[in-house]
Amino acid sequence: MSRQAQTRPRVLIVGGGFAGLAAAKALAKAPVAVTVLDRRNHHVFQPLLYQVATAALSPADISAPIRSVVRDQDNCEVALAPVTGVDVANRRVLFEAGSVGYDYLVLAAGATHAYFGHDEWAGLAPGLKTLEDATEVRRRILLAFESAEYEGSAEARRAVLTFGIVGGGPTGVELAGAIKEIAGQTIPRDYKHIDTRTTRVVLFEAGPRILPPFPPELSARAQRDLERMGVEVRLNSAVTRITPDGIYTGEEFVPVRNVFWAAGVKASPLGASLGVPLDRAGRVIVGPDLTIPGHPEVFVTGDMAAATSADTGKPVPGVAQGGMQMGHYAGETIAREAAGRSTPDRRRAFSYNDKGTMAVIGQSKAVAQIGRLKFTGFIAWLVWGVIHIAFLIGFRNRLQVLFSWFWNWLLNARDARLITGDARLDLRVVRPDEYVTSDPPRR
Amino acid sequence: MSRQAQTRPRVLIVGGGFAGLAAAKALAKAPVAVTVLDRRNHHVFQPLLYQVATAALSPADISAPIRSVVRDQDNCEVALAPVTGVDVANRRVLFEAGSVGYDYLVLAAGATHAYFGHDEWAGLAPGLKTLEDATEVRRRILLAFESAEYEGSAEARRAVLTFGIVGGGPTGVELAGAIKEIAGQTIPRDYKHIDTRTTRVVLFEAGPRILPPFPPELSARAQRDLERMGVEVRLNSAVTRITPDGIYTGEEFVPVRNVFWAAGVKASPLGASLGVPLDRAGRVIVGPDLTIPGHPEVFVTGDMAAATSADTGKPVPGVAQGGMQMGHYAGETIAREAAGRSTPDRRRAFSYNDKGTMAVIGQSKAVAQIGRLKFTGFIAWLVWGVIHIAFLIGFRNRLQVLFSWFWNWLLNARDARLITGDARLDLRVVRPDEYVTSDPPRR
């Protein structure tokens, strides 16, 4: 052990997302030595990932190097390292090539997509959790329009110009609205063989309404707004099979060439290494102080935790707010005890303060609930924008995103329309000879 | 053939770089049907690629969807298609799955890195020609600092913190200066185990001076500026071998863990399919009208062409200006003939108008030659900035880049510090156990 570790408790925070960074910040003035471990060097503002996927923003606009975020925090260092497990008995975090000890551990490694036991869908229906996911979804959306330019038959063109989104939560709703907007307003004049305004966007929701955590009247309003924009909303439509040609919901088949996944999540597999009970989504069932049984030094926070709010007795939702509050609670609790102002047996229970929930549907259209207030339309959209800008990390990012939004609004632009990575089209549909010499340009 | 092709000559332009887009624009009002073919959907402003590689700008800032660039040009369509060859005799461009006929062809497919017969160096020393190249270089630069944080021995740390750049042309000079600036000014406070200001940047130039196409006094000035910033410039140092551990220049070995390639280029292999003489760099040797022998309908432009300027008798340099002027000449020539105002036998020869040359060395430091005027230092840097902003495509990109430059200048920031793709460190150097528990933070 180092000199420092002998004098100050060592706190390891696994994950630089909302929960992990909130924990680190709550420890800023505590007499501890903090290390934030992440397998990536950047924090991602996940609520705006769909805007990277739809070419409205660049990856750098919604992310920040973790090192920069905690740069001025003298007691905190950062390590780029993939954690493979936890040895709870010996208080060590494990890596592929070694391990490191801790006095306190804050697990905040988040969640990834879950395909409900159908991992073979992953390649057919990418989800939206990382920057790489977002640029992959962007690549597929843009390539779909490119392919459509080539398709000979109207039927094939129709399939290529159909987008299916599985899951009617905020991400699914926002992605569906944004794709429809791009196709209908941003790019029609770029394509001279097809009318991108005929693009079909189908949103599949297994339950009886979209945006399930919202009040029913906001779900209904969101659905009406989406339908007015031309998005088809299919309720009670659990997806049973996905093939390269389309989506099955029970007996029914919808020919869809582009499928995106916004349905289930499962917690980071790190939780399983703790040897304590997990819920069905792989989340660690934590006590009132967000720790695991018998280990008051091991906090599990954010999307990895199945936590209950002490005041309401309700589960804490898997949203950014929940992660931030859990992380802050863990950090604050550790800070208090490290300073000798409290002990584990005197911890107050964690309560979630629900500050509201919101989802954007399209330009000037959103739904939001804040306390007892409900907003729709333009006002909800403004509220959504203000709050998302406020929670972005970094002043530069805020300016940048504001500028991009203003520009996109002004000119109906989506300027980050880059196909990077593999730009080859599916050769099944590429017939440049027919393409170039058949239909003359529309205009 | 389509109705349109029967009435209007069909012009195929292969490549959406400087030359290809200049040709398309020169044809804007011509009675022709133009198709721009590219295997990517975006134009890249290559002179600023090194700024993406050094996290100063985002990929979208220096690129534009080709479709958007020619959106308002009614006679022009765009196809995303990798061209595999040309059948000159039958006037057809070939694809993997078909071919398409042309009346005029403008080849402008550019160049790629050449490793002088050492293709095995490609993985060890990536170059800088595409956005993917730039994000790969960025990933390697940022991962080097992350690795250095872990290294146990001073010697190993030194090797990881050494960057070697092969080639003292503008790209090499700009990359060397930018890496030294990041290490010395932007990130020192982010790393608590290492002092990034000790980063060593070595620029290897085979010839007797850097920036060979510049006047000798500007080469000398650039070298002095680089050396003042702490970059080591090695002249007359042809690289003979690159290994994972370093660079050999003859007998001498420099331990360098990060090598970037800015030395040779070779023209697109498309030129070889024409069946006409090529120069040593694979460029097509074109006549005074930039066409190939016996085929006045086949123009070769930009980095694919070995062209001679009619007025000076000198070769046209492989720079953006050269590409734009050649593309414009080809487009204008075709436009004039399509309108019946000229014929191939009455073509005037192409002359290159050298508007100058410039390279940035670092913040407020550059060298520039414009006509007979030579600039250095702050003035050259301003001139460089103004001209690069002016030639960027898209008003949004111009605003965006100006804003980023101003921000970076104000705060010494490089905010696009994203490691995307594979963020795993080389496990040879990753020892998180030692890392976290050994040295306490420096501050």
Short mmCIF file of C-alpha atoms in Angstrom, two decimals, chain A residues 2-4 10 35 39-42 58-60 63 65 67-68 70-74 76-81 95-100 131-132 143 146 149-150 186 189-193 395-396 399-400 403-404 407-408 415-421 423 425 427 430-433 435-438 440-441 443, chain B residues 1-4 10 35 39-42 58-60 63 65 67-68 70-74 76-81 95-97 99-100 131-132 143 146 149-150 186 189-193 395-396 399-400 403-404 407-408 415-421 423 425 427 430-433 435-438 440-441 443:
data_model
loop_
_atom_site.label_atom_id
_atom_site.label_comp_id
_atom_site.label_asym_id
_atom_site.label_seq_id
_atom_site.Cartn_x
_atom_site.Cartn_y
_atom_site.Cartn_z
CA SER A 2 1.21 3.51 -0.68
CA ARG A 3 1.83 6.19 1.85
CA GLN A 4 -1.34 7.87 0.85
CA ARG A 10 -9.07 4.61 -0.92
CA THR A 35 -9.82 6.74 -8.46
CA ARG A 39 -12.92 1.43 -19.90
CA ARG A 40 -13.55 4.61 -21.92
CA ASN A 41 -11.84 7.95 -21.54
CA HIS A 42 -15.03 9.95 -21.87
CA SER A 58 -21.24 15.47 -33.26
CA PRO A 59 -19.97 12.91 -30.74
CA ALA A 60 -17.68 15.46 -29.07
CA SER A 63 -19.21 14.00 -24.24
CA PRO A 65 -13.01 13.49 -21.20
CA ARG A 67 -10.00 13.48 -16.82
CA SER A 68 -11.13 17.00 -17.65
CA VAL A 70 -12.32 15.90 -12.38
CA ARG A 71 -9.16 17.80 -13.37
CA ASP A 72 -9.41 20.31 -10.53
CA GLN A 73 -10.25 17.75 -7.90
CA ASP A 74 -6.94 17.17 -6.15
CA CYS A 76 -9.16 12.27 -7.57
CA GLU A 77 -7.31 10.42 -10.31
CA VAL A 78 -8.60 8.64 -13.40
CA ALA A 79 -7.58 5.31 -14.88
CA LEU A 80 -8.55 3.90 -18.24
CA ALA A 81 -9.01 0.26 -17.32
CA PHE A 95 -8.58 -6.49 -14.00
CA GLU A 96 -7.39 -8.80 -16.72
CA ALA A 97 -3.83 -8.25 -15.52
CA GLY A 98 -4.02 -7.62 -11.79
CA SER A 99 -6.19 -6.18 -9.07
CA VAL A 100 -6.34 -3.20 -6.78
CA LEU A 131 -20.90 6.89 -29.10
CA GLU A 132 -19.96 3.94 -31.29
CA LEU A 143 -26.98 4.18 -45.96
CA GLU A 146 -28.34 5.71 -50.37
CA GLU A 149 -31.65 5.49 -54.65
CA TYR A 150 -30.49 2.29 -56.31
CA THR A 186 -33.77 17.75 -44.17
CA ARG A 189 -33.74 17.69 -52.09
CA ASP A 190 -30.51 15.69 -51.79
CA TYR A 191 -31.97 12.60 -53.48
CA LYS A 192 -33.02 12.81 -57.07
CA HIS A 193 -34.31 9.28 -57.70
CA PHE A 395 -19.60 25.18 -20.95
CA ARG A 396 -18.19 24.60 -24.40
CA LEU A 399 -22.58 26.64 -26.36
CA GLN A 400 -21.91 24.11 -29.06
CA PHE A 403 -25.54 26.72 -31.63
CA SER A 404 -26.21 23.42 -33.42
CA TRP A 407 -28.71 26.27 -36.76
CA ASN A 408 -30.65 23.03 -37.34
CA ASP A 415 -24.91 18.68 -40.87
CA ALA A 416 -23.15 15.73 -39.23
CA ARG A 417 -24.35 13.40 -41.99
CA LEU A 418 -21.18 11.34 -42.13
CA ILE A 419 -21.09 7.72 -43.11
CA THR A 420 -17.90 6.55 -41.44
CA GLY A 421 -16.62 3.03 -40.98
CA ALA A 423 -19.53 2.76 -46.38
CA LEU A 425 -23.78 -0.75 -49.59
CA LEU A 427 -24.47 -5.43 -52.90
CA VAL A 430 -26.39 -1.94 -55.65
CA ARG A 431 -26.85 -1.81 -59.40
CA PRO A 432 -25.07 1.38 -60.40
CA ASP A 433 -25.57 0.63 -64.07
CA TYR A 435 -29.20 3.52 -61.36
CA VAL A 436 -27.27 5.94 -63.42
CA THR A 437 -28.83 5.18 -66.75
CA SER A 438 -32.47 4.51 -65.85
CA PRO A 440 -33.64 10.68 -65.06
CA PRO A 441 -33.47 12.96 -62.04
CA ARG A 443 -36.22 17.67 -60.90
CA MET B 1 -29.57 4.36 -72.29
CA SER B 2 -32.08 6.71 -70.72
CA ARG B 3 -33.96 9.46 -72.44
CA GLN B 4 -31.71 11.99 -70.83
CA ARG B 10 -23.25 12.00 -69.68
CA THR B 35 -22.98 11.99 -61.82
CA ARG B 39 -17.21 5.43 -52.22
CA ARG B 40 -17.86 7.84 -49.33
CA ASN B 41 -20.83 10.12 -48.86
CA HIS B 42 -18.76 13.10 -47.78
CA SER B 58 -14.74 17.18 -34.91
CA PRO B 59 -14.96 15.16 -38.13
CA ALA B 60 -18.21 16.88 -39.14
CA SER B 63 -16.53 17.64 -44.07
CA PRO B 65 -22.11 15.49 -47.53
CA ARG B 67 -25.12 15.47 -51.91
CA SER B 68 -25.50 18.75 -50.05
CA VAL B 70 -24.32 19.80 -55.33
CA ARG B 71 -27.91 19.85 -54.03
CA ASP B 72 -28.92 22.92 -56.01
CA GLN B 73 -27.24 21.81 -59.21
CA ASP B 74 -30.11 20.41 -61.25
CA CYS B 76 -25.97 16.71 -61.14
CA GLU B 77 -26.68 13.58 -59.18
CA VAL B 78 -24.56 11.70 -56.65
CA ALA B 79 -24.00 7.97 -56.26
CA LEU B 80 -22.31 6.21 -53.38
CA ALA B 81 -20.42 3.53 -55.27
CA PHE B 95 -18.20 -1.51 -60.42
CA GLU B 96 -18.13 -4.78 -58.55
CA ALA B 97 -21.66 -5.44 -59.77
CA SER B 99 -20.82 -0.83 -65.18
CA VAL B 100 -22.08 2.44 -66.53
CA LEU B 131 -11.70 10.85 -41.36
CA GLU B 132 -11.18 7.28 -40.16
CA LEU B 143 -3.98 6.22 -25.62
CA GLU B 146 -3.09 6.85 -20.87
CA GLU B 149 0.27 6.84 -16.64
CA TYR B 150 0.68 3.11 -16.02
CA THR B 186 -3.62 21.27 -23.02
CA ARG B 189 -3.13 18.94 -15.47
CA ASP B 190 -5.23 15.95 -16.53
CA TYR B 191 -2.50 13.43 -15.71
CA LYS B 192 -1.39 13.03 -12.15
CA HIS B 193 1.31 10.34 -12.47
CA PHE B 395 -21.07 28.38 -43.99
CA ARG B 396 -21.87 26.29 -40.94
CA LEU B 399 -18.62 29.33 -38.21
CA GLN B 400 -18.00 26.09 -36.40
CA PHE B 403 -15.65 29.15 -32.96
CA SER B 404 -13.55 26.08 -32.14
CA TRP B 407 -12.26 28.60 -27.96
CA ASN B 408 -9.11 26.48 -28.22
CA ASP B 415 -12.25 19.29 -26.49
CA ALA B 416 -12.74 16.49 -28.98
CA ARG B 417 -10.47 14.21 -26.97
CA LEU B 418 -12.48 11.07 -27.62
CA ILE B 419 -10.99 7.63 -27.73
CA THR B 420 -13.50 5.75 -29.85
CA GLY B 421 -13.21 2.32 -31.37
CA ALA B 423 -10.11 1.76 -26.10
CA LEU B 425 -4.58 -0.39 -23.75
CA LEU B 427 -1.76 -5.06 -21.82
CA VAL B 430 -1.27 -2.02 -18.13
CA ARG B 431 -0.63 -2.79 -14.47
CA PRO B 432 -3.55 -1.10 -12.72
CA ASP B 433 -2.50 -2.58 -9.38
CA TYR B 435 -0.65 2.24 -10.95
CA VAL B 436 -3.32 2.91 -8.39
CA THR B 437 -1.36 1.96 -5.31
CA SER B 438 2.14 3.22 -6.11
CA PRO B 440 0.54 9.28 -4.97
CA PRO B 441 -0.76 12.04 -7.24
CA ARG B 443 -0.28 17.57 -6.78
#
